[in-house]
Amino acid sequence: MQGVSSLDELTAVRDKYLSRQRGVLALEMRKLGSLPSAERPAAGQLLNRLKGVVTEELERFQEELKSSANAVRLKTEFLDVSLPGFPYPEGKIHPIRRVWREMEEIFVRMGFSVETGPQIESDYYNFEALNIPKGHPARDDQDTLYISDNLVLRTHTSPVQIRTMEGKEPPIRIIAPGRVYRRDAVDATHSPMFHQIEGLVVDEGITMADLKGSLEAFFQQLFSPDTKIRMRPSYFPFVEPGAEVDVSCIFCSGKGCRVCKGSGWIEILGAGMVHPKVFSMVGYDPEKYTGFAWGMGIDRIAILKYQVEDLRLFFENDIRFLSQF
Ligand SMILES: [Zn+2]
């Protein structure tokens, strides 16, 4: 069997000697017929013994070949299962979506339910019902992306207030997060698409103190338990009175720093008491019900929370930026 190193070669050897048609032993067997009858039995026995020895030897050698092939495989295909694995790139939730979820979770814990509305909105829901009649500066072509005379890409999440109030009676306690659109050129602090969370609470006896308390409780959970808020008089057509709401600077705790420009406060949202005209539009009795509403930018909160200086980074979706969150 020297010179045989594979099972294929072994098969060739087996065929050469044992093949029923052309094998050496078969040919010898056939020659038996030409021997004198006295010699045939002895020659036959001899050939049969030889066949037995050859068969046995081939089988033994086949086993040897198989086990040495296994030994080679075990050596070359060895896998150390105790080695550390290859690192896998991991998907992350977009930072805007993370902040969105976090804000939503806080409000839901406070008893608010989540409402949504269409991003393509009618003039009525985006403006008219929110006490922004035709000719009002807030619906200037400069700010609004019109789809047709009567359809716009919503400029705020406030239309969801109207849709919610049309659909049910007070008490109402909702937030409405979503995308909004303005005709703004892209720069570090502006984007034609951004995100807001609208809030609306309507019931009997709701006051501005409830507005302040709700927002303060929210920001203390979002930022830190010692966060304070303050309100400054402001004007929005759908509230009366209206207010700008500032939070104490989350970077210097109110002492004054670069982010808050030394004031200790950061301007963060617009809010106010729902205008009686808005209640009338949805069929609520303004003598019976009062309520408050706000709209705040999710992107603005994300900028503060993650100390990102350029809004564009959130929307360019560069994986090197996004993988840091
Ligand atoms: Zn500061």
PDB file of C-alpha atoms and ligand atoms in Angstrom, residues 248-266, ligand 1:
ATOM      1  CA  SER A 248     -32.663  78.324  34.364  1.00  0.00           C
ATOM      2  CA  CYS A 249     -29.469  77.634  32.420  1.00  0.00           C
ATOM      3  CA  ILE A 250     -28.688  73.918  32.583  1.00  0.00           C
ATOM      4  CA  PHE A 251     -24.979  74.560  32.063  1.00  0.00           C
ATOM      5  CA  CYS A 252     -24.276  77.138  34.791  1.00  0.00           C
ATOM      6  CA  SER A 253     -27.362  76.643  37.032  1.00  0.00           C
ATOM      7  CA  GLY A 254     -28.224  80.319  36.563  1.00  0.00           C
ATOM      8  CA  LYS A 255     -24.837  81.855  37.357  1.00  0.00           C
ATOM      9  CA  GLY A 256     -24.260  83.007  33.770  1.00  0.00           C
ATOM     10  CA  CYS A 257     -22.205  81.376  31.020  1.00  0.00           C
ATOM     11  CA  ARG A 258     -21.536  81.469  27.270  1.00  0.00           C
ATOM     12  CA  VAL A 259     -24.616  79.392  26.358  1.00  0.00           C
ATOM     13  CA  CYS A 260     -27.033  81.651  28.273  1.00  0.00           C
ATOM     14  CA  LYS A 261     -25.024  84.745  27.288  1.00  0.00           C
ATOM     15  CA  GLY A 262     -24.469  85.555  30.943  1.00  0.00           C
ATOM     16  CA  SER A 263     -28.191  85.872  31.758  1.00  0.00           C
ATOM     17  CA  GLY A 264     -28.582  82.553  33.597  1.00  0.00           C
ATOM     18  CA  TRP A 265     -31.744  81.824  31.573  1.00  0.00           C
ATOM     19  CA  ILE A 266     -32.435  80.021  28.303  1.00  0.00           C
TER      20      ILE A 266
HETATM   21 ZN    ZN B   1     -25.531  79.521  31.583  1.00  0.00          ZN
END
